[in-house]
XYZ file of N, CA and C in Angstrom:
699
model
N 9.847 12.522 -19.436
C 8.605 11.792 -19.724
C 7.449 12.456 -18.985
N 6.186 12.445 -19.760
C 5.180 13.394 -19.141
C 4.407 12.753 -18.419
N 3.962 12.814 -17.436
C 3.668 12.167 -15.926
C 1.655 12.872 -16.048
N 0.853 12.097 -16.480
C -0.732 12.461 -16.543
C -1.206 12.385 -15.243
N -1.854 13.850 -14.797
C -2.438 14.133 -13.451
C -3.352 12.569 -13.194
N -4.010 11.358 -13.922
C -4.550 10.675 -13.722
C -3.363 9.024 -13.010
N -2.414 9.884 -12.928
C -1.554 8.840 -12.629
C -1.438 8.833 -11.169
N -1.401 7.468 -10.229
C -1.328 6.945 -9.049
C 0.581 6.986 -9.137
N 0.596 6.161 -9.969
C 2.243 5.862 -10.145
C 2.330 5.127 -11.169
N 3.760 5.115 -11.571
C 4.258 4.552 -13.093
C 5.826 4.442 -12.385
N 6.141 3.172 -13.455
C 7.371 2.630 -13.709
C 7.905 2.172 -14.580
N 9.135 2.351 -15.269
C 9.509 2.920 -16.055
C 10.768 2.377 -16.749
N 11.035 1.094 -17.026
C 12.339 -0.262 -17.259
C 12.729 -0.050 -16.037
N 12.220 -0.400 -15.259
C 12.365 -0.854 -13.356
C 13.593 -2.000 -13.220
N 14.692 -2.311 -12.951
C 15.416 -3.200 -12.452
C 15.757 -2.967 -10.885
N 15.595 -3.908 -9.949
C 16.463 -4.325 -9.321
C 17.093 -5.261 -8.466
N 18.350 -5.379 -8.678
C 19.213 -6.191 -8.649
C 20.016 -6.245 -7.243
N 19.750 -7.324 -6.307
C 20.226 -7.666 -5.095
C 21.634 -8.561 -5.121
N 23.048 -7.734 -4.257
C 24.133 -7.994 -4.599
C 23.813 -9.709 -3.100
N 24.345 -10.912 -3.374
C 23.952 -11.494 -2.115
C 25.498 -12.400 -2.352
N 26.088 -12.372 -1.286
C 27.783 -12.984 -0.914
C 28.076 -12.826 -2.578
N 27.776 -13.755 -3.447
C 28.688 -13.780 -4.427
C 28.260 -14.036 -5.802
N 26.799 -13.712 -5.331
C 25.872 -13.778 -6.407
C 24.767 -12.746 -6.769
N 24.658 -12.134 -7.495
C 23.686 -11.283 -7.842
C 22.152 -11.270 -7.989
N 21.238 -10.749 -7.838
C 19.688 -11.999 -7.966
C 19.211 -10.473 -8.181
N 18.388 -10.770 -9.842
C 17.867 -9.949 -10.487
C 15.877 -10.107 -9.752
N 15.677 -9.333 -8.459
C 14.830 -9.146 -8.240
C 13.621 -8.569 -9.128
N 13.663 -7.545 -9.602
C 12.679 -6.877 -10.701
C 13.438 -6.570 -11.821
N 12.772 -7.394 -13.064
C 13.897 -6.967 -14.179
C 12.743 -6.090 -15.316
N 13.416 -5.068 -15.584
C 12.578 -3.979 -16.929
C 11.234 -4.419 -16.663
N 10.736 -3.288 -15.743
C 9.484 -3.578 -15.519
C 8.760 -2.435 -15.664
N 7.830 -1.890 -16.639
C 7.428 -0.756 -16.848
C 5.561 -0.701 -16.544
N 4.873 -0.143 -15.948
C 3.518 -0.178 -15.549
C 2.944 1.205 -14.884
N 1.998 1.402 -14.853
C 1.166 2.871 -14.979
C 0.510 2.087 -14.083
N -0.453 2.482 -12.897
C -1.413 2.591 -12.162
C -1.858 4.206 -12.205
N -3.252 3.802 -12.490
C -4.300 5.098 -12.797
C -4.817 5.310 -11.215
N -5.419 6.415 -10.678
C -5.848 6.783 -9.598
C -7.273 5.979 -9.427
N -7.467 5.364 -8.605
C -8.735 5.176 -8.303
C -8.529 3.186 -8.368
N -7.474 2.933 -9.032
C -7.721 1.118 -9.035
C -7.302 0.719 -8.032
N -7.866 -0.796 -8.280
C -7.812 -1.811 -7.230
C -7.016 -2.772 -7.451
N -5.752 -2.918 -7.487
C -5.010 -3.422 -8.254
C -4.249 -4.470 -7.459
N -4.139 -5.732 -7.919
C -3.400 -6.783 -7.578
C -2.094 -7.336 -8.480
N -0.567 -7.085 -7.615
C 0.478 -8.091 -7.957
C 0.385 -9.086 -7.663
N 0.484 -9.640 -8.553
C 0.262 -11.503 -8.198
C 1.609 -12.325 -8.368
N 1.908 -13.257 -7.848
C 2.440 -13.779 -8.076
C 3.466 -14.716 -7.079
N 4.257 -16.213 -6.991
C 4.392 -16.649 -5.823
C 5.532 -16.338 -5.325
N 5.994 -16.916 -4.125
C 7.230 -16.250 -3.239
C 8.412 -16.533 -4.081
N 9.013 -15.223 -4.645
C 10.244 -14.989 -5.421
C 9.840 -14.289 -6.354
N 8.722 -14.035 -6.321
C 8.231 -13.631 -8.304
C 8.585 -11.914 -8.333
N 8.878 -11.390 -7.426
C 9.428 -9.994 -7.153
C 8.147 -8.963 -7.083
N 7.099 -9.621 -6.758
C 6.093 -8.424 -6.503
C 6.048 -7.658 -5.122
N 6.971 -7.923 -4.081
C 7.212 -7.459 -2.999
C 7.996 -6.352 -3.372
N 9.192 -6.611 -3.609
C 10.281 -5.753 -4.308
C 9.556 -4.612 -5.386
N 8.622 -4.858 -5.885
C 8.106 -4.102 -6.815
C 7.443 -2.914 -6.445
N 6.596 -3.515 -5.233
C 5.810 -2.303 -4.362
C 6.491 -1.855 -3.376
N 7.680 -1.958 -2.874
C 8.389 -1.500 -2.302
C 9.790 -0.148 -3.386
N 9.484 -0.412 -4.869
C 10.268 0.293 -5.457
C 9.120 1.641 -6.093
N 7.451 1.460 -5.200
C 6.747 1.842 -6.375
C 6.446 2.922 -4.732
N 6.824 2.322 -3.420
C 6.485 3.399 -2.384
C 7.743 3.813 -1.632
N 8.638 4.062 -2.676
C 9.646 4.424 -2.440
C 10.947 3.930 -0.886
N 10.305 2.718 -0.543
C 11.383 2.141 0.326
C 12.664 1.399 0.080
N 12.900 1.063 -0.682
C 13.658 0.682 -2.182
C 14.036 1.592 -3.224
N 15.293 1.482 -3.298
C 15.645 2.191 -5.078
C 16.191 1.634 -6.032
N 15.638 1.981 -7.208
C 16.131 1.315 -8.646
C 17.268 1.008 -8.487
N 17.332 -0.055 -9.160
C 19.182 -0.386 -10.083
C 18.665 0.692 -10.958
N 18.090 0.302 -12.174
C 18.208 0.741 -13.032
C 16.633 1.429 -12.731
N 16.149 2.687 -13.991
C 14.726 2.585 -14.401
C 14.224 3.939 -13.336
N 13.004 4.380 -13.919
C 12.776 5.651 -12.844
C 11.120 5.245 -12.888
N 10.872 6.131 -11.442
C 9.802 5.175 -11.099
C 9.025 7.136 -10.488
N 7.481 7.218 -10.614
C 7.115 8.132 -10.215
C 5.565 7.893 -9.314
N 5.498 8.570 -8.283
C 4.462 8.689 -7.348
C 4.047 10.185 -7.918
N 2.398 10.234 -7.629
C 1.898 11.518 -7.570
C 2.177 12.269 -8.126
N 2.838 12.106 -9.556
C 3.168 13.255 -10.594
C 5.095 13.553 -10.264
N 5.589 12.916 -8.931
C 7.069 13.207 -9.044
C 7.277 12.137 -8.729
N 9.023 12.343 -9.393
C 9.955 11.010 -9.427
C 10.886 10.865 -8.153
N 10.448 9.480 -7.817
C 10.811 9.185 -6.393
C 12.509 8.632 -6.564
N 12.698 8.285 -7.988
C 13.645 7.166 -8.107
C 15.321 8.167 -8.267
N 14.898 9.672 -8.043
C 15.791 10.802 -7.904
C 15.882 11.662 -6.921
N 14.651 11.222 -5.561
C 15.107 11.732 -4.559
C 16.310 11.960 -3.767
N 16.019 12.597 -2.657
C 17.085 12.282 -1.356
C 16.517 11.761 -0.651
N 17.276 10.839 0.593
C 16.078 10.186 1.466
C 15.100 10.841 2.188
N 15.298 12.419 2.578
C 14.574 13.211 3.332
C 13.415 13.286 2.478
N 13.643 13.571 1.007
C 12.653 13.851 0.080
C 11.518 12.879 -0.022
N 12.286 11.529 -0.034
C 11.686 9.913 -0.218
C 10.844 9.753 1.067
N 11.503 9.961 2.407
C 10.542 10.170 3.405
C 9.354 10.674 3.877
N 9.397 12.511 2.982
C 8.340 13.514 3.072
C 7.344 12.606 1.898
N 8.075 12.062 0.803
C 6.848 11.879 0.074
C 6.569 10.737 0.235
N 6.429 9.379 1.416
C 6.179 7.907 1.960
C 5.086 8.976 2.856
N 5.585 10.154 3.608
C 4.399 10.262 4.673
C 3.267 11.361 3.751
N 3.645 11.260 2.623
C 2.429 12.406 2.392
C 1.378 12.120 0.892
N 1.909 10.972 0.677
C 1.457 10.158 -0.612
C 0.951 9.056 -1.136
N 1.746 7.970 -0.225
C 1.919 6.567 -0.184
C 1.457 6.464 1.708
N 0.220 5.559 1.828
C -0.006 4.479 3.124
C 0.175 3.143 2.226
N 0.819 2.809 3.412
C 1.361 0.750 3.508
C 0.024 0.161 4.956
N 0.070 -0.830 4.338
C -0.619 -2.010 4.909
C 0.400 -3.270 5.195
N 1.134 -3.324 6.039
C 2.039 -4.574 6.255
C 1.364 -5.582 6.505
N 1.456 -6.822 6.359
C 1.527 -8.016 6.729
C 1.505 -8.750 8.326
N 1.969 -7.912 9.012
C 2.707 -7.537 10.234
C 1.875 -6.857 11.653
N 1.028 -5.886 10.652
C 0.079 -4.575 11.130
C 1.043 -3.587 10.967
N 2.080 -3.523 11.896
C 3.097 -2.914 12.448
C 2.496 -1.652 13.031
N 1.459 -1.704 14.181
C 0.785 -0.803 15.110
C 2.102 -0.803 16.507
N 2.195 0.463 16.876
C 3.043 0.470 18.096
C 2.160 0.582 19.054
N 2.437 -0.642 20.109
C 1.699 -1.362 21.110
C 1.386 -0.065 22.541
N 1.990 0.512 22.447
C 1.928 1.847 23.544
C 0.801 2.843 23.512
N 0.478 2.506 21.958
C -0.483 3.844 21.502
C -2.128 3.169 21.333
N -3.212 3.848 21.569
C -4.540 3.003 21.363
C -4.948 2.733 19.529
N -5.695 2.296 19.549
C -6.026 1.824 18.020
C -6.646 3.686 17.178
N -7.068 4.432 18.232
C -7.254 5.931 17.975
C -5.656 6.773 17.453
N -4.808 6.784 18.523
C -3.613 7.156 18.298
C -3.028 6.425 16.991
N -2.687 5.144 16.909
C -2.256 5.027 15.812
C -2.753 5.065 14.212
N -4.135 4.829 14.235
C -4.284 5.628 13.148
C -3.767 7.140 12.567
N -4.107 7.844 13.629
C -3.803 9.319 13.276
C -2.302 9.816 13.570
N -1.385 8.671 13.429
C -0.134 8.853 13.781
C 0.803 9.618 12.458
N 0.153 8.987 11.686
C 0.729 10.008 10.615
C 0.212 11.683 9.928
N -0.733 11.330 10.374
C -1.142 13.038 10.435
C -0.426 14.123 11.381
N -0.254 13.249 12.566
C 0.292 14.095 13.885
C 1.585 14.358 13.109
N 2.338 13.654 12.134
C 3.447 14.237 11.845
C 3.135 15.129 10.338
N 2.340 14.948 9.655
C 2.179 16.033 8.924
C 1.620 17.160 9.381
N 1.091 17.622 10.487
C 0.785 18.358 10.918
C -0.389 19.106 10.971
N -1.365 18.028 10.901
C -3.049 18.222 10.872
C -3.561 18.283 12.337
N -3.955 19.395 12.641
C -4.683 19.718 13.646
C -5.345 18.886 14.068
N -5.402 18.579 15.836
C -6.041 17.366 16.243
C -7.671 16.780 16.309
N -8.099 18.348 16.120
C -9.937 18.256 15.701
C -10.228 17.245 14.318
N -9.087 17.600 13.614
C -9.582 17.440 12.291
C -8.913 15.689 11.970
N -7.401 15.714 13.003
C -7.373 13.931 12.863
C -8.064 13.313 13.295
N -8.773 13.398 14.207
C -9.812 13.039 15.106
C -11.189 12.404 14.325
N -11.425 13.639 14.044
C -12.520 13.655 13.029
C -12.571 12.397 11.322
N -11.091 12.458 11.152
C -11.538 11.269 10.016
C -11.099 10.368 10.326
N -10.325 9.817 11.320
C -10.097 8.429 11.964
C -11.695 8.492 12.689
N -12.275 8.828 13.367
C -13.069 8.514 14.110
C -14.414 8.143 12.307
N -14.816 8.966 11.625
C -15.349 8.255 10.676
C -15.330 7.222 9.671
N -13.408 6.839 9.882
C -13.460 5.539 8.981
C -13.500 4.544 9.952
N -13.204 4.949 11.317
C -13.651 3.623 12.308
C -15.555 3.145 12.337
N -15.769 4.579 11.938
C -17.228 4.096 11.726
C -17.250 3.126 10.599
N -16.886 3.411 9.407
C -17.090 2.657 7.624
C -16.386 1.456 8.343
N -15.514 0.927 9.161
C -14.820 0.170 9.044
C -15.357 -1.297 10.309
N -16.642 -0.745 10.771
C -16.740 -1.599 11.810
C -15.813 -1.281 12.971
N -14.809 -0.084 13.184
C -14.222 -0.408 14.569
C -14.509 0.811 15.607
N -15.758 1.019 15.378
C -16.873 1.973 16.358
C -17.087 1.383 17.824
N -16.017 2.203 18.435
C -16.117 1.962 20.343
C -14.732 1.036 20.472
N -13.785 1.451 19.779
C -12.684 0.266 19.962
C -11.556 1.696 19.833
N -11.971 2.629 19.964
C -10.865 3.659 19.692
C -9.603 3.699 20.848
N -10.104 3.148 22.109
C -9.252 3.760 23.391
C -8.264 2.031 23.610
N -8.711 0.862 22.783
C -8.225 -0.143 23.167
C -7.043 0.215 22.489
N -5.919 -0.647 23.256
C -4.550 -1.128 22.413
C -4.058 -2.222 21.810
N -3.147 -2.398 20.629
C -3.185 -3.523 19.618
C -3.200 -4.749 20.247
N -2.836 -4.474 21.451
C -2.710 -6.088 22.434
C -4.048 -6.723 22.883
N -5.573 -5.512 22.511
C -6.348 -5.892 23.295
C -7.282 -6.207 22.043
N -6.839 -6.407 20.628
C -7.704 -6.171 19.289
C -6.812 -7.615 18.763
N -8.680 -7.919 18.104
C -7.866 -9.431 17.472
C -7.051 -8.699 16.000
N -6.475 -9.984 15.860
C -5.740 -9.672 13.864
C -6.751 -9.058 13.198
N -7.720 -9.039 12.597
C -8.363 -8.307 11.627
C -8.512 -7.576 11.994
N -9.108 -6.900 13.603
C -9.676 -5.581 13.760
C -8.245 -4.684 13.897
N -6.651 -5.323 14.452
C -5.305 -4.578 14.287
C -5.424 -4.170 12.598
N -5.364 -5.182 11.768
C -5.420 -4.840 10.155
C -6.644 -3.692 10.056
N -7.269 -3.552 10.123
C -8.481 -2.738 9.644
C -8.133 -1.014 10.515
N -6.846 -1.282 11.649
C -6.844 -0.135 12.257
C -5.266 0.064 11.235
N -4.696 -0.401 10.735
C -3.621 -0.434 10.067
C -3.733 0.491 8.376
N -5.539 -0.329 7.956
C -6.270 0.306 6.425
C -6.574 1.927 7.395
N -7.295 2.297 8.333
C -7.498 3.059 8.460
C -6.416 3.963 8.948
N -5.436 3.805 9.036
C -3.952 4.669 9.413
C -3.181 4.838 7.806
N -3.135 4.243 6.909
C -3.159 4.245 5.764
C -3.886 4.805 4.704
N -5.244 5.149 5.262
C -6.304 5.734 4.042
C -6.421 7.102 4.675
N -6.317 7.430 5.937
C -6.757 8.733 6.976
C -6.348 9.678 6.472
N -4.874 9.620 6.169
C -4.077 10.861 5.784
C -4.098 11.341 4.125
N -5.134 10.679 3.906
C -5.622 10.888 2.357
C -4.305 10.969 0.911
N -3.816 9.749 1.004
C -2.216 9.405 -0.197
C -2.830 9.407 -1.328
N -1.919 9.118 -2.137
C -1.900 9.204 -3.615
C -2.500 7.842 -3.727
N -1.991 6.390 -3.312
C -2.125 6.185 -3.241
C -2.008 4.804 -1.749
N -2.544 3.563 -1.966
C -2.203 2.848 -0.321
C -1.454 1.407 -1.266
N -0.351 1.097 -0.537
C 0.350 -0.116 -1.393
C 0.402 -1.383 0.404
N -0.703 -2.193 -0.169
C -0.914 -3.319 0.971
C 0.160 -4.896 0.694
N 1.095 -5.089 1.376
C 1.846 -6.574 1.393
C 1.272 -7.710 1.757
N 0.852 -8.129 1.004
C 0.033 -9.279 1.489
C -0.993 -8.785 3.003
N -1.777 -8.475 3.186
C -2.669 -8.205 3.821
C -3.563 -9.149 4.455
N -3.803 -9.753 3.562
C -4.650 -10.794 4.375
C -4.244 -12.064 4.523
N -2.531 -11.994 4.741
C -1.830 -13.540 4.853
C -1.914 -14.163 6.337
N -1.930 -13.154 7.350
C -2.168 -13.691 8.511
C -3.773 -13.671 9.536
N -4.545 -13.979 8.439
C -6.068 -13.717 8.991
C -6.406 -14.806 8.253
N -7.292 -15.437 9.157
C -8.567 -16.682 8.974
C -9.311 -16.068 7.478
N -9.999 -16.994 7.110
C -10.632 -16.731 5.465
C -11.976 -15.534 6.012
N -13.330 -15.822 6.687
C -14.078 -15.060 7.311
C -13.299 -13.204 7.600
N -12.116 -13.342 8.253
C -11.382 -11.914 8.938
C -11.493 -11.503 6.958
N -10.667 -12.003 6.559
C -10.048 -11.879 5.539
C -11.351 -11.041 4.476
N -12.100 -11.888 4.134
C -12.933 -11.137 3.246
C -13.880 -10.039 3.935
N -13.700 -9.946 5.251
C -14.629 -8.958 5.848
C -13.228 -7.714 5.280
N -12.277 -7.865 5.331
C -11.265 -6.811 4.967
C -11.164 -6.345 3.970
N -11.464 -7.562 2.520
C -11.299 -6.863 1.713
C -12.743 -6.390 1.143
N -14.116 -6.281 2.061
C -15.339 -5.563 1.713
C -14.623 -4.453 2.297
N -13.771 -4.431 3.154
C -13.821 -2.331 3.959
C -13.403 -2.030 2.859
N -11.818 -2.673 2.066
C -11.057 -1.911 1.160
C -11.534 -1.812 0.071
N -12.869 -2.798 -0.186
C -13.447 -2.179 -1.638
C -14.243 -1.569 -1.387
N -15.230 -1.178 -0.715
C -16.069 0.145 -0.202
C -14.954 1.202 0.304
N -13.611 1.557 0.626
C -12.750 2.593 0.335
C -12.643 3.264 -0.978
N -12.472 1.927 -1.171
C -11.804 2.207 -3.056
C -13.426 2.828 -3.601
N -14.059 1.927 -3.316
C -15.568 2.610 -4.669
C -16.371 4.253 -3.654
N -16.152 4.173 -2.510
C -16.546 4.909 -2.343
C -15.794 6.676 -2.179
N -14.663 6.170 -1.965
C -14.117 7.443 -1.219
C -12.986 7.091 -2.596
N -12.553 6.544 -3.620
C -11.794 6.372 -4.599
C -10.282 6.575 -4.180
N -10.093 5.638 -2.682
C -8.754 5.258 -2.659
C -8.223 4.309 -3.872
N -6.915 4.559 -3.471
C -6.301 3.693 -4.873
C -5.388 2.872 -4.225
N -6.062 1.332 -4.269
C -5.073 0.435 -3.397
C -4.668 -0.566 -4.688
N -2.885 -1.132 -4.289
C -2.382 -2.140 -4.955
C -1.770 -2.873 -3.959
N -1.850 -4.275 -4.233
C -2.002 -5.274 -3.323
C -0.565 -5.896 -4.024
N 0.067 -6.637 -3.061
C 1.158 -8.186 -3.365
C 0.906 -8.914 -2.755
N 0.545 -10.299 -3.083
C -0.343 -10.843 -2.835
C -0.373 -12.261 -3.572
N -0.179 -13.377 -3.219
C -0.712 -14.665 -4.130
C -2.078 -14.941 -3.241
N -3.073 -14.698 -2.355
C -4.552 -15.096 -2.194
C -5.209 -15.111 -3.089
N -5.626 -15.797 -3.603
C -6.587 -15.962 -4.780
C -8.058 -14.556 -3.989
N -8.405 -14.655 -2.981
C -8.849 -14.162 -2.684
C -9.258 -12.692 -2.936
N -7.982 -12.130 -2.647
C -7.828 -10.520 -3.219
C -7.550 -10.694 -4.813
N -7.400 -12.151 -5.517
C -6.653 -11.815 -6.732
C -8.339 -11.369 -7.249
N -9.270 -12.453 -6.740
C -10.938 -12.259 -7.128
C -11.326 -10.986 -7.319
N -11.277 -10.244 -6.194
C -11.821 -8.766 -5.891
C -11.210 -7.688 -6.805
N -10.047 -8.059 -7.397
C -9.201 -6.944 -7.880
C -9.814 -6.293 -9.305
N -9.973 -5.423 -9.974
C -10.647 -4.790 -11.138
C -9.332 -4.991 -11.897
N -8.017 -5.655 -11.674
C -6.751 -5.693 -12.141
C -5.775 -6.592 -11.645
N -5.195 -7.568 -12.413
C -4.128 -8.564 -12.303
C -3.175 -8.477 -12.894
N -2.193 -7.916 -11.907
C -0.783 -7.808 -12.791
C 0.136 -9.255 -11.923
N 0.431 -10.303 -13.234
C 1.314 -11.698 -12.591
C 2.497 -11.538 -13.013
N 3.035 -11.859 -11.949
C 4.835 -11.715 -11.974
C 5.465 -13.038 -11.738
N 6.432 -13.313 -12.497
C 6.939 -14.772 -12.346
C 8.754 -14.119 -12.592
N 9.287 -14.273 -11.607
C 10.577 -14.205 -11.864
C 11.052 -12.335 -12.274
N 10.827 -12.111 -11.232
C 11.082 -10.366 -11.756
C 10.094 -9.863 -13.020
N 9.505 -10.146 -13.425
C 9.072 -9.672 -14.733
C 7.852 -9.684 -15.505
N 7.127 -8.718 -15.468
C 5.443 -8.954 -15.917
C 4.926 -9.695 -16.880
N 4.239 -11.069 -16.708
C 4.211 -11.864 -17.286
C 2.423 -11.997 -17.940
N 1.671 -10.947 -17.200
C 0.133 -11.011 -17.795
C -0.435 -9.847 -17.214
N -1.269 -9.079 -17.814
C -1.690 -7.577 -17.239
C -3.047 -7.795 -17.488
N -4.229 -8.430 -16.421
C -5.577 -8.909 -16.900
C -6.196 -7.369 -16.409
N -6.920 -6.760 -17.059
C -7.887 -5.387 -16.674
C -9.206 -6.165 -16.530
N -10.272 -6.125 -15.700
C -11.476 -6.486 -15.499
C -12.740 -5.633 -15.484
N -13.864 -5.236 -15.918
C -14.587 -4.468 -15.659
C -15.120 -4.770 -14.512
């Protein structure tokens, strides 16, 4: 199948199927969807509806039952894990729920933590973490550590460790589930001035009505399975 340079990622009769004691639970069933480079895209849908599972099969931390699934023009759903790894650090940034910043390192260091392993010279990590801390409001907060940064400004050092290393695209888990409403929409103005300006390509999982608002795209999932594909101008 021919994979268009305008493609973020595509999927492709997607199943999968979680073996649990003695029962099987069809997490994502035949789920086929294209994300174009540059959208703002929201999975919707509530706890069980498999849009977690979905973006986790679409940034390769997860693999198909069934169905082949492609990032950046290659197919992730035929890697090896080394392969699946090189292409999580060189394609795909995540936004957890979580932050998941390691507490040892300053809000400077962990942004540019994934560059240090692709192997970008330290002038030059320097240099675009230190300018999306500018776009991002977290100008003079570079030397603090996650212990010393409230929740939104950890999240916003989390978008900027995610967008720095310049991916295919950024796949966010619920993002703004553990932030006050105020944190929350100040977050998703950084990530839509990312997206419109610098034409990151973020997809969200997500039931906030909030991000569902902002999104140029609503994909709703009810029970493994795409149940409405709203495009918005």
């Amino acid at each position: 199948m021919a994979v268009r340079d305008t493609e973020a990622a595509r999927t492709d009769g997607v199943w999968k199927v979680f073996e649990q004691e003695a029962e099987s639970v069809q997490a994502v069933r035949d789920v086929s969807l294209t994300i174009e480079r540059g959208e703002f895209t929201a999975l919707a849908g509530p706890s069980g509806s498999g849009k977690t599972t979905l973006l986790n099969l679409i940034g390769g931390l997860t693999r198909p039952t069934q169905g082949r699934v492609w990032v950046a023009g290659r197919e992730v759903s035929r890697m090896s894990n080394q392969e699946l790894a090189r292409l999580r650090l060189e394609e795909v940034g995540f936004v957890f729920q979580a932050y998941n910043l390691l507490p040892v390192l300053t809000a400077l260091e962990n942004a540019e933590f994934p560059m240090l392993l692709q192997g970008v010279d330290a002038e030059e990590r320097q240099a675009r973490v230190r300018g999306l801390f500018a776009r991002t409001g977290m100008e003079g907060l570079e030397d603090r550590r996650p212990g010393k940064l409230s929740g939104g400004q950890q999240q916003r050092v989390a978008v900027v460790r995610a967008v720095a290393s310049r991916p295919a695209l950024v796949l966010a888990d619920e993002p703004t589930a553990n932030l006050d409403s105020v944190t929350s929409e100040a977050l998703l103005d950084v990530m839509g001035e990312l997206n419109r300006d610098l034409g990151v390509t973020f997809v969200f999982a997500t039931h906030d009505s909030r991000v569902m608002e902002r999104s140029r795209r609503v994909v709703r999932m009810v029970d493994g399975t795409v149940r409405d594909d709203e495009h918005r101008s």
